[in-house]
XYZ file of C-alpha atoms in Angstrom:
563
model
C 108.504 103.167 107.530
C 109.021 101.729 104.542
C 111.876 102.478 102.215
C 110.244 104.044 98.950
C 109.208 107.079 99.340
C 108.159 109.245 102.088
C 109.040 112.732 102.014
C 109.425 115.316 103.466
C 106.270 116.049 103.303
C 105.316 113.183 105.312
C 105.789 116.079 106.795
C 102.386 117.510 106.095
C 100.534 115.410 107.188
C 102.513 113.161 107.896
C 104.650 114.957 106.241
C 101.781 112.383 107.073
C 106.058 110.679 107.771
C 104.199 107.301 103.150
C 103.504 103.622 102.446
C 104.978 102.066 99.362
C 108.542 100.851 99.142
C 110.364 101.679 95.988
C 114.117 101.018 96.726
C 115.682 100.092 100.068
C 113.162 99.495 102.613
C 112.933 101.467 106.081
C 112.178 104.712 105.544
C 108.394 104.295 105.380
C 106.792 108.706 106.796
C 106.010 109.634 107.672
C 105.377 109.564 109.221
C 106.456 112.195 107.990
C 107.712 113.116 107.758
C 108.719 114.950 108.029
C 107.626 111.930 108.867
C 103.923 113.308 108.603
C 105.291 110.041 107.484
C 105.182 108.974 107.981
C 106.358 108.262 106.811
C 106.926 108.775 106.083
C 108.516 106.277 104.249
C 110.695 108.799 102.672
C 109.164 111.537 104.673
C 110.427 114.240 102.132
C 107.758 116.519 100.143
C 106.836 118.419 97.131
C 102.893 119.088 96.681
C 100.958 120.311 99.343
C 102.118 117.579 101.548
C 102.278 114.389 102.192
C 100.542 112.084 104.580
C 100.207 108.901 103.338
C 102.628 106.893 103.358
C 102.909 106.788 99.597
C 106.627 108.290 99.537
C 107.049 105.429 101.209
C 105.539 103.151 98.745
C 106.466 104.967 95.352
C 109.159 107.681 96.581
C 107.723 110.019 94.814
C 104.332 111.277 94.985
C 102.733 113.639 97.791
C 99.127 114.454 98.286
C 97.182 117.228 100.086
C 95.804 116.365 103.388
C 92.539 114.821 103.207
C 89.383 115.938 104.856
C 88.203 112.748 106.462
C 88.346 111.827 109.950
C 91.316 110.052 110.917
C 90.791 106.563 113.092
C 91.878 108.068 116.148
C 89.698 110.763 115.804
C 86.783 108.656 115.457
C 87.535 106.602 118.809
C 87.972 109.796 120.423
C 84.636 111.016 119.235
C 83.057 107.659 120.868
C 84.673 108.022 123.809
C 83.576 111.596 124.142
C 79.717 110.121 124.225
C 80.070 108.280 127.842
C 83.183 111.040 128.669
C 82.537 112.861 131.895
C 84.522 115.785 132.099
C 86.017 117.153 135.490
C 84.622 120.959 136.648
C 87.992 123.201 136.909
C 88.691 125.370 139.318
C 89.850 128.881 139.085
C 93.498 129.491 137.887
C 95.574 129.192 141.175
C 93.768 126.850 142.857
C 96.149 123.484 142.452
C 95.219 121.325 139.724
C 93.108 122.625 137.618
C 90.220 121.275 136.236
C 88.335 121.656 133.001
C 85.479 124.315 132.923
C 83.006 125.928 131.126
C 83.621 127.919 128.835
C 85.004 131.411 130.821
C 85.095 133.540 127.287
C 82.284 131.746 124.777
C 79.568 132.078 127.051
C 77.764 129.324 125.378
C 77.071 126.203 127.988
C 76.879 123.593 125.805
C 79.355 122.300 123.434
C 76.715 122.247 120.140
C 76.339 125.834 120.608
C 79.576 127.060 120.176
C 80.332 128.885 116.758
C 83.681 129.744 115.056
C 85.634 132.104 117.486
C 84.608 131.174 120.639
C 87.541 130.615 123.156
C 86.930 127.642 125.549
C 89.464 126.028 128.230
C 90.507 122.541 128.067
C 92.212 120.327 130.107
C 94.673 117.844 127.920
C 94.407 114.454 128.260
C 97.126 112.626 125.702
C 98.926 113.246 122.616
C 97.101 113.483 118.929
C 98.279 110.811 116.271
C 98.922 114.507 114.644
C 100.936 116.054 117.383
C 97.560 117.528 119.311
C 96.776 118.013 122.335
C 93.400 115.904 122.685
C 90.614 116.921 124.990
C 87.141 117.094 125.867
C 84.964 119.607 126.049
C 81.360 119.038 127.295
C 81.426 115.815 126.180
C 82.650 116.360 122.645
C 86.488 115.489 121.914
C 88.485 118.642 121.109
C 91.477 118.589 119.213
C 93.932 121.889 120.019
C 96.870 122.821 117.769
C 99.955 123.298 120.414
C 98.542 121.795 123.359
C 100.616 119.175 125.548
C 99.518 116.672 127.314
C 98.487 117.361 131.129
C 97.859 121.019 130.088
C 94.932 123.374 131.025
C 94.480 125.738 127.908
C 92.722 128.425 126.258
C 91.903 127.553 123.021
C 89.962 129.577 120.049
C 87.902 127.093 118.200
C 88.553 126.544 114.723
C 86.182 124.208 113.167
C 82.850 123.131 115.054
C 81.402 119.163 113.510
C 78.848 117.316 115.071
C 81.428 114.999 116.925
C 84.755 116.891 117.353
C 86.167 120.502 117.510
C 89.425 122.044 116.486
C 90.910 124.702 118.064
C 94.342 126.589 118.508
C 95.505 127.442 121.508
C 95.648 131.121 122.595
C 96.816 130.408 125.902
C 98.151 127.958 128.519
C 96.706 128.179 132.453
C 98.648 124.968 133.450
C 102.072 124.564 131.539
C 103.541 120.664 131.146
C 107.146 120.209 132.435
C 107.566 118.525 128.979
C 106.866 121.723 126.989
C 110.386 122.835 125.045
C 111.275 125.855 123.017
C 111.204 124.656 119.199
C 114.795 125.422 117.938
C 113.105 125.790 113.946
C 112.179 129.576 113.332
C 109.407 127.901 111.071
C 108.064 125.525 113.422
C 104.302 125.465 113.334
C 104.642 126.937 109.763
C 106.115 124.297 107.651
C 104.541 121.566 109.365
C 107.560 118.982 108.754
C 107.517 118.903 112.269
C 104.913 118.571 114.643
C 106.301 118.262 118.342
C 109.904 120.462 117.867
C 108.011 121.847 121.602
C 108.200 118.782 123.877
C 111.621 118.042 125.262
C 112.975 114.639 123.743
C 112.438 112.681 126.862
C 108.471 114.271 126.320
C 108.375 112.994 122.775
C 109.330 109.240 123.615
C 106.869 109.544 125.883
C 103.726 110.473 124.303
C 104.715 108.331 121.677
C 104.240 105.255 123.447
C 101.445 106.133 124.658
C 99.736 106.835 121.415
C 100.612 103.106 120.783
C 99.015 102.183 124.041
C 96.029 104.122 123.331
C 95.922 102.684 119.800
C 95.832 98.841 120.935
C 93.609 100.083 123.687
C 91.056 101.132 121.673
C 91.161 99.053 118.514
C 92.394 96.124 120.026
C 90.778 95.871 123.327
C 94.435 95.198 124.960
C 94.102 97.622 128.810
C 97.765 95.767 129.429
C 100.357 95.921 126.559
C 103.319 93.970 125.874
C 105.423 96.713 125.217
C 108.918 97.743 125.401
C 110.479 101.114 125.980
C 110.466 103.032 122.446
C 114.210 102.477 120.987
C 115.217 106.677 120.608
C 118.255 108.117 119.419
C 121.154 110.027 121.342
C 121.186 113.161 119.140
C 117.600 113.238 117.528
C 118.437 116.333 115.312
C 120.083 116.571 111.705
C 119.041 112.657 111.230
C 117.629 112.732 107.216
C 119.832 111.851 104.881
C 118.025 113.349 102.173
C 115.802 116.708 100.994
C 113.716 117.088 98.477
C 112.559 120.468 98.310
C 110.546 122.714 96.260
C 111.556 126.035 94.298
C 109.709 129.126 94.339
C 110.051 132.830 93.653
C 109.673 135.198 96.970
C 111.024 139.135 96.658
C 114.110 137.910 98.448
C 114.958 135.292 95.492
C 115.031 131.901 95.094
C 113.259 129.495 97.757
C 113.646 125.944 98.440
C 110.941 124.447 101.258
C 107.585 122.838 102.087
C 104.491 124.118 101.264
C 102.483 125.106 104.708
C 99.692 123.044 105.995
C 96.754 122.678 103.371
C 97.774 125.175 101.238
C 100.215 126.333 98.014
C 102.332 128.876 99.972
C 105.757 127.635 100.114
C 108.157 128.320 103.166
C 111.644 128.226 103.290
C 113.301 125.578 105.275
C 116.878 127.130 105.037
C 118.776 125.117 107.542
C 116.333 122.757 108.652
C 117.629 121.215 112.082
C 116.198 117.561 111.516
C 118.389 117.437 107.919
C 121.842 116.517 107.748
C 123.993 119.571 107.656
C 125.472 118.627 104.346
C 121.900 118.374 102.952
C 120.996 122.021 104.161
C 124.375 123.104 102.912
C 124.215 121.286 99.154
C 120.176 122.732 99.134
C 121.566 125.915 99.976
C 124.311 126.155 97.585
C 122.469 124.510 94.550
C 119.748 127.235 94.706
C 122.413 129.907 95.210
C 123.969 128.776 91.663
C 120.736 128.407 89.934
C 119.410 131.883 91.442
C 123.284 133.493 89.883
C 122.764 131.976 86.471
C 119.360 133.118 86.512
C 117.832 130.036 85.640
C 114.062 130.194 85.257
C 112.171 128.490 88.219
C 109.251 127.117 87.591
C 106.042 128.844 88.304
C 102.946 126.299 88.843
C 100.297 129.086 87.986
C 101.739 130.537 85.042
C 102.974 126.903 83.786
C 106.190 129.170 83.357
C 109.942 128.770 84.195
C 111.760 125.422 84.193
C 113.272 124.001 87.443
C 111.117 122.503 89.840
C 112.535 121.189 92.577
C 116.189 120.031 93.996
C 116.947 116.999 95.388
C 120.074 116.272 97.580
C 120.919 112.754 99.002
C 124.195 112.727 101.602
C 125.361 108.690 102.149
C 126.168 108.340 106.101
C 128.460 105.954 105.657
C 129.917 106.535 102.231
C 130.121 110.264 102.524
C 129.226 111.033 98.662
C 126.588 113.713 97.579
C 124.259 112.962 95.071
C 122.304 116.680 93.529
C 119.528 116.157 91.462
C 117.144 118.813 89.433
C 113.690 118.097 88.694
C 112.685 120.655 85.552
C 109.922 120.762 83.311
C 112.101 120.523 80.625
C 115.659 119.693 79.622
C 116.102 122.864 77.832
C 118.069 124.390 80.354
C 120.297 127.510 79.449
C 123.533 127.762 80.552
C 123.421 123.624 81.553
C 127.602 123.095 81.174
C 127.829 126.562 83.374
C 125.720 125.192 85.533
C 127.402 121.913 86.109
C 130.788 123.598 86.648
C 129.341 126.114 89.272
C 127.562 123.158 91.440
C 131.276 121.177 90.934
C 132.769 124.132 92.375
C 130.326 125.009 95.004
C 130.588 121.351 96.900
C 133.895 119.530 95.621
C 132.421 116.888 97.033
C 129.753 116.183 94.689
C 129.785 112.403 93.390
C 126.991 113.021 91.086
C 124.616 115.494 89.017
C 121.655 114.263 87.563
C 118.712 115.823 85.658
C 114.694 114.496 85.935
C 111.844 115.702 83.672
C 109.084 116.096 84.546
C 106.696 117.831 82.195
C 103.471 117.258 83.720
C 101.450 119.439 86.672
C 101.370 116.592 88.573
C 101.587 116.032 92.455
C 104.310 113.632 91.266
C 107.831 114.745 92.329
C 109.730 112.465 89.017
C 109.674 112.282 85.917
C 110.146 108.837 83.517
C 113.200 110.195 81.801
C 116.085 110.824 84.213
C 119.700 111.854 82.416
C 123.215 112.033 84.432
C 124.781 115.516 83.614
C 128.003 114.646 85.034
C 129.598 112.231 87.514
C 128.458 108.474 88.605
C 125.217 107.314 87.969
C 124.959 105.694 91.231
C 126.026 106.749 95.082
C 126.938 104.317 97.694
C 125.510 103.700 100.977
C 125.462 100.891 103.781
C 122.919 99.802 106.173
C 124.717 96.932 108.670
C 127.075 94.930 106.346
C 124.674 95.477 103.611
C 125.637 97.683 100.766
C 123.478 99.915 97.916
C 123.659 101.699 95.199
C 121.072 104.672 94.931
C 120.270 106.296 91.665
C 118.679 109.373 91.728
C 115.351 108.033 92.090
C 115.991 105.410 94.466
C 114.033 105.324 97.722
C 116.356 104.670 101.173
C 115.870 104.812 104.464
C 115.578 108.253 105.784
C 117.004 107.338 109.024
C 119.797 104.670 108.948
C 120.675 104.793 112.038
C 117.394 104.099 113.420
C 116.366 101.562 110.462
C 119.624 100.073 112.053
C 117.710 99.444 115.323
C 114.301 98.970 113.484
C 115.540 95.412 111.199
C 117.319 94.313 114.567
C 114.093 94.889 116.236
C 112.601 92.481 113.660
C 115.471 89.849 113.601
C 114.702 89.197 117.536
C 111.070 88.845 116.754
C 111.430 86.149 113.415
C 114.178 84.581 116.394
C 115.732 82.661 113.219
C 117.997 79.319 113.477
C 119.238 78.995 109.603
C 116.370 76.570 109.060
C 113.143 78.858 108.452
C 111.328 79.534 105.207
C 110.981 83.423 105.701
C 108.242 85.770 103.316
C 109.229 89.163 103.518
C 105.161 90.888 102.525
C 105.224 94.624 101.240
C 109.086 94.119 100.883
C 109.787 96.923 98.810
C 113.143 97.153 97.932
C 113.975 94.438 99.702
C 116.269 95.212 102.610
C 114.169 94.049 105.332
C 114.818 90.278 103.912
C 118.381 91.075 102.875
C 118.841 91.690 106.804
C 116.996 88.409 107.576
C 118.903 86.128 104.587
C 122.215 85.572 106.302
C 119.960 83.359 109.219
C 117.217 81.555 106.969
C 117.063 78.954 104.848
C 115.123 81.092 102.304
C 113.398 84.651 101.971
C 110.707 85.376 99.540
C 109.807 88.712 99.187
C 106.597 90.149 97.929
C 106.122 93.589 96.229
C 103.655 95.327 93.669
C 106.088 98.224 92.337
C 108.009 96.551 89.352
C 110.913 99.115 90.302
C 111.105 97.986 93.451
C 111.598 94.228 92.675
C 114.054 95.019 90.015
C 115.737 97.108 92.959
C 115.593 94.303 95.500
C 117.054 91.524 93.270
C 119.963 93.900 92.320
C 120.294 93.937 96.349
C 120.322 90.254 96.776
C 123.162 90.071 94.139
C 125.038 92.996 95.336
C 125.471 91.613 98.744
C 125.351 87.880 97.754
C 122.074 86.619 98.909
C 121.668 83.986 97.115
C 119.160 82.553 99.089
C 116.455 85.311 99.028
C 114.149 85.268 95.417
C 111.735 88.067 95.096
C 107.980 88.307 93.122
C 106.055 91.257 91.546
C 102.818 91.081 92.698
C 100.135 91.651 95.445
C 100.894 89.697 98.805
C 97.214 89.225 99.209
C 96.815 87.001 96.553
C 100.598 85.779 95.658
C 100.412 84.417 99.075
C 96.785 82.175 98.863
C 98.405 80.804 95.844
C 101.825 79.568 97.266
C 99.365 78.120 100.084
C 97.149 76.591 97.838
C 100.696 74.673 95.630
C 102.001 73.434 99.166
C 104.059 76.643 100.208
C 104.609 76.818 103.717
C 106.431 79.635 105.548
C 107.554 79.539 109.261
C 107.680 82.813 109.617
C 106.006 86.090 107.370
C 107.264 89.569 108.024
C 104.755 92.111 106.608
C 105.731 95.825 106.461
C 102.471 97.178 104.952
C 101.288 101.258 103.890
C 99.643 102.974 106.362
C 96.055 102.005 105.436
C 97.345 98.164 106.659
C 97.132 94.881 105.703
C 94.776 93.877 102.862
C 91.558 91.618 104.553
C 92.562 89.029 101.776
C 96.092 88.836 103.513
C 94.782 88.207 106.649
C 93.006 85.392 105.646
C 95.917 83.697 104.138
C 98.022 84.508 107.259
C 95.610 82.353 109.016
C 95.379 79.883 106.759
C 99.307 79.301 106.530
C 99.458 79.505 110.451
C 103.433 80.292 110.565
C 104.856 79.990 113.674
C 105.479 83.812 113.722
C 104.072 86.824 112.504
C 106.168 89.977 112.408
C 104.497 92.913 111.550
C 106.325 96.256 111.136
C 103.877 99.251 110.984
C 103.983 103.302 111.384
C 100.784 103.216 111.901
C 99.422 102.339 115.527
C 95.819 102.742 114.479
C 95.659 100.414 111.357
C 98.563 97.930 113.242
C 95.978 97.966 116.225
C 92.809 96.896 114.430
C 95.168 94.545 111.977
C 96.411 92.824 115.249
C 92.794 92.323 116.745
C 92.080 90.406 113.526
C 94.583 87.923 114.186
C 94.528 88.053 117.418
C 90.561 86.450 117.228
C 92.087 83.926 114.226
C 94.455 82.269 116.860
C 97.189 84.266 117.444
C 98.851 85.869 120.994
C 100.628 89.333 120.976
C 104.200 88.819 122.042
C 105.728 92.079 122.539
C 105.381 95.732 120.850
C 108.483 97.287 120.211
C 108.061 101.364 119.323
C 110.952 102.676 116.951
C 111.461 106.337 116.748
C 112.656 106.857 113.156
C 111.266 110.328 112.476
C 112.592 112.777 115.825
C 110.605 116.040 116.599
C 107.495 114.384 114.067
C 104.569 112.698 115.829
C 105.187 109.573 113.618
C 106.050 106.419 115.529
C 106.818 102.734 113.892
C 106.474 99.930 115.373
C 107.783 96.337 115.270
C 105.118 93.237 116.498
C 105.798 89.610 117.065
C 102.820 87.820 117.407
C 102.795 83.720 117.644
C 100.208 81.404 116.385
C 98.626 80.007 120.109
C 96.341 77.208 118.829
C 98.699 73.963 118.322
């Protein structure tokens, strides 16, 4: 995922993991993130939820979860047409097979209504966290199901093409299924699959890549390698951004549930850092003991909005940050000197204003109430500086293994003309710089550029440049003056590449095209274009950046095949 924004919120709907990239690259959900990134590419939340990848692309701003059918969902819908599905047999009688219906009583799948219980037998993994299915022909999405799984389900929502249901009760149980460790798992929807073991997780993500260049690409046998995990996939974000609400027992900070307004408290969170949950936890305990007004979205009363906590991995400084309504905070210098005391090691305190009832998580105006403007972090032997509204990987040590992933697929010598597309912040060609001859990156957020030639300085890269603008059409033009790249890395949101890109892709015809993507859907039908324009698909290399979150990224070398 990209390193702008994704939230925590990605963990909606991808808390959906988001793609933009406003400061250092990497994070992109989703998705989540929260991942439901996607990616997240910050993965972190404050509307009802993200799932776009847009904290990844402007590390800020969530959106509800939209109503239309997802890409996946669509194939699953066509492949329900020609689907035969297998008769069960009774519970107890080996391997059970879907049935009919044993509690709707309905034989066909267009008459069932709202209510009606059906079983299913489970075929793969959603792009959601799902259990997909068929039933009577008609794909059947169920809440909680695994994979392998005969299930009870109560249907939810009854379309032409699909059904939704939620499970009521399992007849055949997966070996993968896992107690969820998160009291408000299910609830909060940061995460989606807290109730498949680890091993379970890897798992059905690749195969929700395989399915993805299956369908959309027409690939049966995939180039892939084994999904890069992590030893200890818990307590891996390095930053919350939570929002405050008013419950009988106090003060909140959380997510708000699954298409809805009704915030839930994500006290200890086990995919956060510990210091996050523990500066979250503390910050709200000082605000809630000065009685500082919270704000209240339906009364347009109170002032704080929301806290945001960033812990550096590798620099161990603690950056708190409070998003009001207004700066007219009472009590402000009592407030500082509680937070100081409350976590001596606090590096810095900021304050953002936002004033506006806005999905939007910052402000414009952003003040530093006491401390350093800045914290430090590292990626590799590259280092940052991230103000408070600075978008960073999520996940370092998994962006770690992501950028190496893409520095075996650009295989560079020192003599390569590198463009980094959709580069964000720029850290993806700050990882790359040290073996090219030159990196141009490409990005649309002026932030971001400012952000990514601050990078390049920081860490003396003085042969990367970088350019505001759109790749799709910076790109033709450096074609059309003579510009030729050897290889172009593109690390696009999770709608894809632009058609207009694509095009000049195959017009420039560099040796190698890296494309870095989290998601399989949009990568897969991307891929097929190129694919047709002259290209051959290397390898596929699945990166799990976002733990216990359906979101999966993925790194693709593909090589131009028509010299």
């Amino acid at each position: 995922m990209k390193e702008s924004s994704r939230s925590h919120n990605q963990h909606k709907n991808n808390n959906s993991a988001a793609k933009s990239k406003h400061t250092a690259r990497g994070s992109k959900p989703a998705p989540g993130a929260y991942a439901k990134a996607g990616a997240s590419r910050d993965g972190q939340h404050q509307a009802p939820r993200d799932t776009k990848k847009h904290e990844a692309r402007t590390g800020e701003k969530t959106s509800p979860r939209g109503q239309q059918v997802p890409l996946d969902r669509q194939q699953d819908i066509r492949n329900a047409r020609t689907h035969k599905p297998r008769q069960a047999k009774p519970h107890g009688s080996g391997d059970a097979k879907q049935q009919a219906p044993r509690h709707s009583g309905r034989e066909h799948a267009e008459e069932l209504r709202i209510g009606d219980q059906i079983v299913v037998t489970i075929k793969r993994l959603g792009i959601n966290g799902e259990g997909v299915g068929y039933y009577r022909r008609k794909a059947a999405f169920i809440t909680g199901a695994l994979p392998d799984e005969v299930v009870h389900a109560k249907v939810t929502r009854v379309q032409d093409k699909f059904i939704n249901a939620d499970m009521v009760k399992i007849e055949k149980r997966s070996p993968q299924r896992a107690d969820a460790p998160c009291p408000v798992f299910g609830i909060c929807g940061g995460c989606q699959i807290q109730h498949i073991s680890y091993p379970g997780q890897l798992k059905g993500k690749e195969e929700i890549v395989r399915e993805a260049f299956s369908r959309y690409a027409g690939l049966q046998e995939l180039r892939m390698k084994p999904i890069l995990g992590m030893e200890h996939p818990w307590g891996y974000r390095n930053k919350a951004q939570l929002q405050l609400g008013l419950q009988e027992e106090g003060v909140i900070a959380g997510l708000y549930a699954a298409d809805s307004h009704k915030l839930i408290d994500i006290t200890g969170c086990p995919i956060q850092h510990p210091k996050v949950n523990e500066a979250v936890d503390k910050t709200r305990n000082v605000l809630q003991r000065l009685g500082i007004p919270v704000y209240q979205e339906k009364s347009n009363q109170g002032i704080v909005r929301t806290i945001v906590v960033r812990w550096g991995f590798q620099s161990g400084q603690l950056q708190v940050t409070l998003v009001a309504a207004n700066d007219r905070i009472p009590r402000l210098d009592q407030l500082v000197k509680e937070l100081r005391l409350a976590m001596p090691e606090l590096t810095s305190i900021a304050l953002n204003v936002n004033p506006k009832n806005t999905s939007l998580v910052f402000g414009n105006k952003t003040t530093i109430l006491w401390g350093a403007d800045s914290i430090e972090e590292a990626l590799g032997d590259l280092e940052f500086t991230l103000s408070p509204r600075a978008f960073f990987q999520l996940n370092p040590l998994q962006t770690v293994k992501l950028y190496e992933s893409v520095r075996t697929a650009a295989a560079l010598t020192g003599k390569e003309v590198v463009v980094d597309a959709y580069c964000g912040t720029g850290t993806i060609g700050l990882w790359l710089a040290p073996y090219a001859s030159e990196v141009r990156g490409i990005e649309s957020i002026p932030e971001a550029v400012e952000d990514a030639k601050a990078n390049a300085a920081r860490n003396g890269r003085d042969n990367t440049s970088f350019y505001e603008g759109n790749a799709e059409e910076l790109l033709p033009r450096w074609v059309k003056s003579g510009f030729k790249a050897d290889v172009i890395i593109a690390d696009p949101p999770r709608t894809g590449l632009d058609p207009r890109f694509i095009e000049a892709v195959l017009r420039t015809k560099p040796k190698r095209f890296v494309y870095v993507s989290c998601n399989p859907s949009t990568l897969a039908k991307d891929c097929k274009e190129l694919l047709d324009g002259g290209y051959s698909l290397e390898w596929v290399q699945p990166v799990d950046m976002f733990p216990q979150t359906s979101h999966v990224e993925c790194t693709v070398l593909l090589k131009w095949a028509r010299d």
